[in-house]
Short mmCIF file of C-alpha atoms in Angstrom, two decimals:
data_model
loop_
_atom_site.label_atom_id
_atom_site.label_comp_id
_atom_site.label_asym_id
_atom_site.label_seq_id
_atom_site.Cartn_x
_atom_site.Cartn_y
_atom_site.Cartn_z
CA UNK A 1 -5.62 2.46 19.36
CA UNK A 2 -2.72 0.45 20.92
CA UNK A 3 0.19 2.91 22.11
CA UNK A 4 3.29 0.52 24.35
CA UNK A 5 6.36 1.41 25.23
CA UNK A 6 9.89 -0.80 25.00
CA UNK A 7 7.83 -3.22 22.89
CA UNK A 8 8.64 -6.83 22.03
CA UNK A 9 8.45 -7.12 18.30
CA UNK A 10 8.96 -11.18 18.54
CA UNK A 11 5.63 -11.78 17.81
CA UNK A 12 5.50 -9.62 14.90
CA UNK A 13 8.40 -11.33 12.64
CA UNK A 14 8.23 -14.83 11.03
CA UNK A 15 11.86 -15.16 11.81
CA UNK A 16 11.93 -15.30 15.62
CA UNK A 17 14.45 -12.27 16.00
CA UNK A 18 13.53 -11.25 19.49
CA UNK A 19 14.05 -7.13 19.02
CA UNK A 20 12.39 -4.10 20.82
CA UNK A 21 11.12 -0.96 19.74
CA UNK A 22 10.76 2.00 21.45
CA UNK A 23 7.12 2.57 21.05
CA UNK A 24 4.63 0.00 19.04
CA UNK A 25 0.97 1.92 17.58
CA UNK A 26 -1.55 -0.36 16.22
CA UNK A 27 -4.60 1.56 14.28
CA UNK A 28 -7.96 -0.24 14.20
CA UNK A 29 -9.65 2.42 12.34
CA UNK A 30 -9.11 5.21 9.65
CA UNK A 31 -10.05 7.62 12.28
CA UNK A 32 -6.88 6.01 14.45
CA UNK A 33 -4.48 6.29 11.33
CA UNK A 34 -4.85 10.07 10.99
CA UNK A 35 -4.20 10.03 14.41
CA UNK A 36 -1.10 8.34 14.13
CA UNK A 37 0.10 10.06 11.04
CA UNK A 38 -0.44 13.21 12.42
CA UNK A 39 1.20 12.87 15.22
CA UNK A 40 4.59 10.31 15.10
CA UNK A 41 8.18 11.80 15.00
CA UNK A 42 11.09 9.53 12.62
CA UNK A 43 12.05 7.51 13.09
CA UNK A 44 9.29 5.04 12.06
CA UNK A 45 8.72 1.49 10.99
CA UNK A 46 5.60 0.72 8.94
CA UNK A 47 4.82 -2.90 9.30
CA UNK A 48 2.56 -5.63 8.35
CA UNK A 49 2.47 -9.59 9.77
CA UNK A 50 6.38 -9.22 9.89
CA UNK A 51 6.61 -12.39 7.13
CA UNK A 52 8.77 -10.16 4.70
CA UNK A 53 11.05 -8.70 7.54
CA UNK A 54 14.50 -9.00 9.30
CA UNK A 55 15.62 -7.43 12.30
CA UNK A 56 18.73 -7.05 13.20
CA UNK A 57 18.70 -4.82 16.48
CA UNK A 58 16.62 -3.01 18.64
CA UNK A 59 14.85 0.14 16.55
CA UNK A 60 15.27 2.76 18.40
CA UNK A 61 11.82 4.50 16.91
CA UNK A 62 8.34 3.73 16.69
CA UNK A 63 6.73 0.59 14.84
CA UNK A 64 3.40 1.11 13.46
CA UNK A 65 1.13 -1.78 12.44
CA UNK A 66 -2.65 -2.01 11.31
CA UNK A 67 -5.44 -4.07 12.46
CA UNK A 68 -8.22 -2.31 10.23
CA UNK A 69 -10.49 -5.78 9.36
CA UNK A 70 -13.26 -6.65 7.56
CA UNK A 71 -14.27 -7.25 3.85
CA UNK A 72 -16.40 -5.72 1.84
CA UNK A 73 -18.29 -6.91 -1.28
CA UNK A 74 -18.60 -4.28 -3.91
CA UNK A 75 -19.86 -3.99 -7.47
CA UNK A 76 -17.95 -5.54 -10.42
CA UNK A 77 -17.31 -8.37 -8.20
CA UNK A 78 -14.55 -5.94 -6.53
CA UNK A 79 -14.16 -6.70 -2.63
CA UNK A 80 -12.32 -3.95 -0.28
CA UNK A 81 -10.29 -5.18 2.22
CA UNK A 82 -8.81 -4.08 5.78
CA UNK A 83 -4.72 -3.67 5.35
CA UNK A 84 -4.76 -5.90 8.30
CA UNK A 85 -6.70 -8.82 7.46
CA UNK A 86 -4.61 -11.81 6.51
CA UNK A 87 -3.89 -12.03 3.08
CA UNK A 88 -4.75 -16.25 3.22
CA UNK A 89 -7.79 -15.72 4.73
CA UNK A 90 -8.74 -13.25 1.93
CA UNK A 91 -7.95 -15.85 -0.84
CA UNK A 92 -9.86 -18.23 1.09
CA UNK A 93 -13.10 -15.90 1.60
CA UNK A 94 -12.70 -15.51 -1.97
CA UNK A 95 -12.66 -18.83 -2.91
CA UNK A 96 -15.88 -19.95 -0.98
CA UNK A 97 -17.92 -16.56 -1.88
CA UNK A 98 -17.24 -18.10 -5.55
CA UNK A 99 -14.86 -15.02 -6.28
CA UNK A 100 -11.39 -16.21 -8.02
CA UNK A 101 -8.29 -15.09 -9.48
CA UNK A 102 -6.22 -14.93 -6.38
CA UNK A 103 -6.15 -19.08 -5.90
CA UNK A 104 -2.47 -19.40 -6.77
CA UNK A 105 -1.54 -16.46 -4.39
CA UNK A 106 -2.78 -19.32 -1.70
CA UNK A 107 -0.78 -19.39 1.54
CA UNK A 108 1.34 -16.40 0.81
CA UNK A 109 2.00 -15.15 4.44
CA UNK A 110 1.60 -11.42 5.54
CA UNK A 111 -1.04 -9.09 5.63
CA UNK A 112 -3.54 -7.44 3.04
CA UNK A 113 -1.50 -4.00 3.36
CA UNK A 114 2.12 -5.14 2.72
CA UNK A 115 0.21 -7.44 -0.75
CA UNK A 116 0.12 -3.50 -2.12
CA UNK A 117 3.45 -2.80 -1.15
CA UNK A 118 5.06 -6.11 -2.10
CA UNK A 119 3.16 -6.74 -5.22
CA UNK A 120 3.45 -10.33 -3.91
CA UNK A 121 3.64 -13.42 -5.91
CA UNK A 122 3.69 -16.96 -7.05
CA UNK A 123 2.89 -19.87 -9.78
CA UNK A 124 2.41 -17.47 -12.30
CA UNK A 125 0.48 -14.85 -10.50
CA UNK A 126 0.98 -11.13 -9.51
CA UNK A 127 -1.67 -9.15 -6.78
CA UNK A 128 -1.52 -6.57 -8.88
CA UNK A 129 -3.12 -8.01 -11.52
CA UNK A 130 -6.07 -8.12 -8.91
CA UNK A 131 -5.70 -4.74 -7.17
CA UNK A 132 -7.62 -1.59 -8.58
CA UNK A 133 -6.92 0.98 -5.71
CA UNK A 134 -5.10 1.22 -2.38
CA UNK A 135 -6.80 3.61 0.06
CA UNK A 136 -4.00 5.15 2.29
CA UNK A 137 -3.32 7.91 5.12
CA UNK A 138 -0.77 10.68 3.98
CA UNK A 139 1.56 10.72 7.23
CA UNK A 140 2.21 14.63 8.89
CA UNK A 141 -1.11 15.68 6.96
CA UNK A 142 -3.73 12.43 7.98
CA UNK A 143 -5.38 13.25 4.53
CA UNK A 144 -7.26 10.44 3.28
CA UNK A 145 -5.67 9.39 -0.23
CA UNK A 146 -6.51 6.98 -3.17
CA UNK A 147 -4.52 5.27 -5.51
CA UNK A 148 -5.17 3.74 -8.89
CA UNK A 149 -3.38 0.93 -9.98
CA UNK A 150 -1.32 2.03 -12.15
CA UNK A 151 -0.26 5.50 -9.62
CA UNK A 152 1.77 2.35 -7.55
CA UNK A 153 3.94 1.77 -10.55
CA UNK A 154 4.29 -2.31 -9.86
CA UNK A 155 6.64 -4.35 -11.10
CA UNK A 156 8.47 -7.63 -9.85
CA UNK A 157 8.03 -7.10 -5.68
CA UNK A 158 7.91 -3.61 -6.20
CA UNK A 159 5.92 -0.75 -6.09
CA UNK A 160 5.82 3.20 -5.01
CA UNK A 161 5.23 2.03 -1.51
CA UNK A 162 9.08 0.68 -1.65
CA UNK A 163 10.61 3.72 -3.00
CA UNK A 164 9.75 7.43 -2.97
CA UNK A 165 6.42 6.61 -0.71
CA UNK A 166 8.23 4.80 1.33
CA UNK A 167 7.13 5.88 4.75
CA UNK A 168 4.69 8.61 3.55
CA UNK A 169 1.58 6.66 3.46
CA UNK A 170 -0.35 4.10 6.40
CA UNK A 171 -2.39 2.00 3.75
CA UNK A 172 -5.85 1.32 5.42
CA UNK A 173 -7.81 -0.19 2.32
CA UNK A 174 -6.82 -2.33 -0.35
CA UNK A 175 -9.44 -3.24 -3.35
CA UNK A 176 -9.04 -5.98 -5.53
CA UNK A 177 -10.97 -7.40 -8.89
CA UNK A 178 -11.97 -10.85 -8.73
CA UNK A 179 -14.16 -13.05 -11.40
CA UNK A 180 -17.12 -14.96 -10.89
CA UNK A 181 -15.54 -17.17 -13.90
CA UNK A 182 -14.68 -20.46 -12.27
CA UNK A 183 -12.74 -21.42 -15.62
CA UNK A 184 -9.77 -19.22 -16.03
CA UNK A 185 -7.00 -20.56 -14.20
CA UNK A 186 -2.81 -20.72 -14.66
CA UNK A 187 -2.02 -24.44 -13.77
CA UNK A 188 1.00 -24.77 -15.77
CA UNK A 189 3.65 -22.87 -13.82
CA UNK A 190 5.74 -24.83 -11.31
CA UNK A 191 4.45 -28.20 -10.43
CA UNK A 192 0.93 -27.15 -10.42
CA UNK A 193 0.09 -29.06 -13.51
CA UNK A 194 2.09 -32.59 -11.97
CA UNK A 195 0.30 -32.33 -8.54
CA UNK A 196 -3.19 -31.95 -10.37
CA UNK A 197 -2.56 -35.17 -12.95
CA UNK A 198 -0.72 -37.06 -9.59
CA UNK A 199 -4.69 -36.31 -8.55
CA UNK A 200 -6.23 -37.49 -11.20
CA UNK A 201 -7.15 -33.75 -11.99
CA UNK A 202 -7.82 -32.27 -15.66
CA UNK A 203 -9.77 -29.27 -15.00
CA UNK A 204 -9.56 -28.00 -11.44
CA UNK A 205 -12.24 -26.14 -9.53
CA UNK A 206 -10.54 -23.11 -8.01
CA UNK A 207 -11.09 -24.54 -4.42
CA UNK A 208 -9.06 -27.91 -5.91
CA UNK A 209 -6.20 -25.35 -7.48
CA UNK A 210 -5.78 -23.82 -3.80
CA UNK A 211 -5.87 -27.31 -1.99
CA UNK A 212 -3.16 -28.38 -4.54
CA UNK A 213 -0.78 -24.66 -4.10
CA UNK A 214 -1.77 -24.88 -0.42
CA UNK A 215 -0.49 -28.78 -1.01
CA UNK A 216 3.57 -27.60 -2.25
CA UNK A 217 3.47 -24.58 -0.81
CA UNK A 218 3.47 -26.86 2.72
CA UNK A 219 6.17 -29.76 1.41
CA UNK A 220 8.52 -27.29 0.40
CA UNK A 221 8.37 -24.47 2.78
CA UNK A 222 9.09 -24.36 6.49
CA UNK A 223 6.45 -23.54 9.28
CA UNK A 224 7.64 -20.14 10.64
CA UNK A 225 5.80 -21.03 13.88
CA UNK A 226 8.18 -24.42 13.95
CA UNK A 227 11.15 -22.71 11.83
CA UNK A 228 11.99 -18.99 11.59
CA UNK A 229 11.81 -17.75 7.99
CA UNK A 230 10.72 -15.03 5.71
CA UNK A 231 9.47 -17.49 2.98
CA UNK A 232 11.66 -16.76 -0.41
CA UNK A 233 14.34 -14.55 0.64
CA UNK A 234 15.60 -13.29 -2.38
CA UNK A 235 14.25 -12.44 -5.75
CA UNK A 236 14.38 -14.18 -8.94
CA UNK A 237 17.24 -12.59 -11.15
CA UNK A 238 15.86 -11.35 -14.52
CA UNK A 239 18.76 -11.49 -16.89
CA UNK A 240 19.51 -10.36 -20.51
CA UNK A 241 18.95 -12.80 -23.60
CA UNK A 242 22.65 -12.77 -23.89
CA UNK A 243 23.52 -13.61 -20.87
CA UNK A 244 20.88 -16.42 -20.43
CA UNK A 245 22.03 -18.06 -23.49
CA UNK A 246 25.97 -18.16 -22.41
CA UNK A 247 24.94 -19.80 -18.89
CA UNK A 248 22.63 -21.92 -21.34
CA UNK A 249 25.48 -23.36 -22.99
CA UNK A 250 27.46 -24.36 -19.46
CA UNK A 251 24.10 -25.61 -17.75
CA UNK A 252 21.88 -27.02 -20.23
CA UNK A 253 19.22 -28.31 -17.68
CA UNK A 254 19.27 -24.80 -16.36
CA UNK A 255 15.50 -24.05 -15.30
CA UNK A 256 14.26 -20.63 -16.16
CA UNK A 257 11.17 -18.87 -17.45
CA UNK A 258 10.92 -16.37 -20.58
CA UNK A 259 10.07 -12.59 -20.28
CA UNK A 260 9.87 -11.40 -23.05
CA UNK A 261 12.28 -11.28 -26.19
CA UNK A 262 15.21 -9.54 -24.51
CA UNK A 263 15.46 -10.65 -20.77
CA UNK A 264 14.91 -14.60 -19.31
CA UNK A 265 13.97 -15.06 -15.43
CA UNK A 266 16.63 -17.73 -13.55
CA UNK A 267 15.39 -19.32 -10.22
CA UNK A 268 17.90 -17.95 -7.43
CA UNK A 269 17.31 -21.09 -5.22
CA UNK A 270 18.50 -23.15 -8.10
CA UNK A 271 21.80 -21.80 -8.78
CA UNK A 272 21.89 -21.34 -4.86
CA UNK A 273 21.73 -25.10 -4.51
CA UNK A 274 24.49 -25.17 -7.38
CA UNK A 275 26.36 -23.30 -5.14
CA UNK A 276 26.07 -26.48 -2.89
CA UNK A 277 24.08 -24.12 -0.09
CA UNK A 278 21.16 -26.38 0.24
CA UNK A 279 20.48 -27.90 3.82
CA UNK A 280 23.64 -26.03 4.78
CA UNK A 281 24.15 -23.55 7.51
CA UNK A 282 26.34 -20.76 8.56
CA UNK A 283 26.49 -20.85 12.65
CA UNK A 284 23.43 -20.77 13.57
CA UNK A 285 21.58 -19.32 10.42
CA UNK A 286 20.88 -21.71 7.65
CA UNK A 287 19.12 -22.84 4.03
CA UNK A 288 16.26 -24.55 4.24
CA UNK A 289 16.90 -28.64 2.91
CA UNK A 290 13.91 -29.00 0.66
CA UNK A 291 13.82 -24.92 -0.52
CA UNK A 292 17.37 -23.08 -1.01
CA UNK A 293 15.59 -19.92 -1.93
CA UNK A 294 14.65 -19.95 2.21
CA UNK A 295 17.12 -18.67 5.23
CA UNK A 296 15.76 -19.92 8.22
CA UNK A 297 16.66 -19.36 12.02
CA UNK A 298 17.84 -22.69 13.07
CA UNK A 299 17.41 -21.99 16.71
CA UNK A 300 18.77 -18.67 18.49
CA UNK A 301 20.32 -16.92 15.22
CA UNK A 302 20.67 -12.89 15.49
CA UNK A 303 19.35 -10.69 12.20
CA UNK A 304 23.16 -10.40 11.00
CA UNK A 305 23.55 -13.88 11.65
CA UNK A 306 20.70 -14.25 9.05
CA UNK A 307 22.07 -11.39 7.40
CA UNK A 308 26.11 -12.57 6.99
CA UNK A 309 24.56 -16.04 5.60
CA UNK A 310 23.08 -14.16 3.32
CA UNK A 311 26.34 -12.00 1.79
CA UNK A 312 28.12 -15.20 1.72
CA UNK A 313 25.54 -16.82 -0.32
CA UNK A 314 25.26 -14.06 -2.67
CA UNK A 315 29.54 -14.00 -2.96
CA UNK A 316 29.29 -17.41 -4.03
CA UNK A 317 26.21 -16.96 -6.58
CA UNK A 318 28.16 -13.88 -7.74
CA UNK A 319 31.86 -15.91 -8.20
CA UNK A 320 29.46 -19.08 -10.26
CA UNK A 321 27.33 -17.38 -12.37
CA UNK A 322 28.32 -13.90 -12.71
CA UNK A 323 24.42 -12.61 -11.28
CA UNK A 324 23.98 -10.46 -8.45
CA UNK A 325 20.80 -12.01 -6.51
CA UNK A 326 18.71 -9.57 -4.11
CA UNK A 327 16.80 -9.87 -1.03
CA UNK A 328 13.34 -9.91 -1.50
CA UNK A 329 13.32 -9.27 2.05
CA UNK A 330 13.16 -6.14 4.00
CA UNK A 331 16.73 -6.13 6.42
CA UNK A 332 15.81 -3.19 8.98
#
């Protein structure tokens, strides 16, 4: 078990914010998370690879990460997974131990804990249409729990975890159904479907399908180890029918993606690039030039920096289009 003091959490957030902690404890074990949950004192920061986090001071607490590994094959073609193995790494396992369903999750950053917290997603695909249980630690008590899917509640980045278990639980364990059917795929959200013809490819293998998300994923999205970013920052407004189809009639090449027969989802990056924020940046915070759904450190930027960029940005989204867009990530 890892136990520092006055801890450096640089290392430990895809945006470069250079803050300390007062005490950082890393469990390698189940054994280690009882530990921990039985003995820490609030306040507390559960985190995971830091991808979905801002700081924006020193947290004057304890920070508490996992570095439980390994994957297991189970029956069903069910595999369980350490909450501290790297979620890319999982899809990639997956993918060459002819397991699939997670190929279009490809290259989402973080950690195999915060995918159960998160409910992370892209190109059409949700983890929690993969996950069947999260094993966790029940902090003050170190009981052992397990959770069924549908316990966790998910919806659009969200889950339990966010809300009323916030804090309560160190997940150690997350299990996840896979197929050993190679010919079930979603290639038609996003440019999937372009990149594959621009191939020369009609029916993808799921290794192809991750080469080609891995493929855009990389053109339009920074390097956090070049450029300090948190990936999307905010979520995708869901809005109602009626609204859609009045912003319809003012932006007619207005992308967006149906729901169901009451609510339509609106990219935020493209009516933040409306808002002319693309490539632009706010001292010395900014929006990434291929991507205006991602804030990026240009060099030096404090966590309010990041964080008055993104008010501004959301004023001006409010003022055009009468939508409130959230952060997707987590502003500590």
């Amino acid at each position: 078990m890892v136990d520092l003091s006055d801890y450096s959490l640089l290392q430990h957030n895809t945006f470069g914010i250079d803050a300390k902690c007062s005490r950082f404890m890393e469990y390698s074990t189940v054994e280690e998370a009882q530990s921990i949950a039985c003995q820490l004192v609030e306040p507390y920061l559960l985190i995971g690879a830091g991808s979905n986090l801002l700081l924006t001071k020193d947290f004057d607490g304890t920070v508490v990460h996992s570095s439980i590994k390994g994957i297991e094959t189970q029956q069903n073609n069910c595999i369980r997974c350490g909450s501290g193995e790297t979620w890319d790494e999982v899809v990639a396992w997956c993918v060459d131990h002819h397991l699939y369903g997670a190929e279009n999750l490809s290259l989402i950053p973080g950690e195999v804990g915060a995918s159960a917290v998160q409910n992370i997603g892209a190109y059409g695909a949700e983890v929690k249409d993969l996950i069947v249980s999260v094993e966790a630690v029940e902090m003050g008590t170190g009981r052992i729990c397990q959770f069924g899917n549908e316990e966790c509640q998910y919806g659009y980045r969200d889950s339990r975890f966010k809300h009323e278990w916030k804090n309560r639980y160190l997940i150690t364990h997350v299990v996840y159904q896979l197929t050993n059917d190679d010919s079930k795929k979603s290639t038609e959200y996003g440019n999937i479907r372009s990149e594959l013809d621009r191939r020369g490819i009609n029916q993808p293998t799921a290794a192809q399908l991750r080469e080609v998300v891995i493929a855009i994923r990389e053109a339009k999205l920074p390097d956090p180890k070049v450029t300090g970013n948190a990936g999307s920052f905010f979520m995708n407004p869901v809005v109602s029918r009626e609204k859609f189809e009045n912003l319809l009639v003012q932006y007619p090449e207005m992308p967006h993606y149906y729901i169901d027969a009451d609510h339509e989802k609106i990219p935020a990056g493209w009516m933040i690039d409306q808002c002319g924020w693309k490539g632009r940046s706010l001292g010395r915070a900014g929006v990434h030039d291929r991507q205006a759904l991602v804030l990026v450190n240009r060099g030096g930027a404090t966590g309010q920096e990041i964080v008055n960029l993104c008010e501004t940005i959301r004023k001006d989204v409010r003022e055009r289009f009468g939508i409130d867009i959230h952060p997707e990530v987590n502003i500590v």
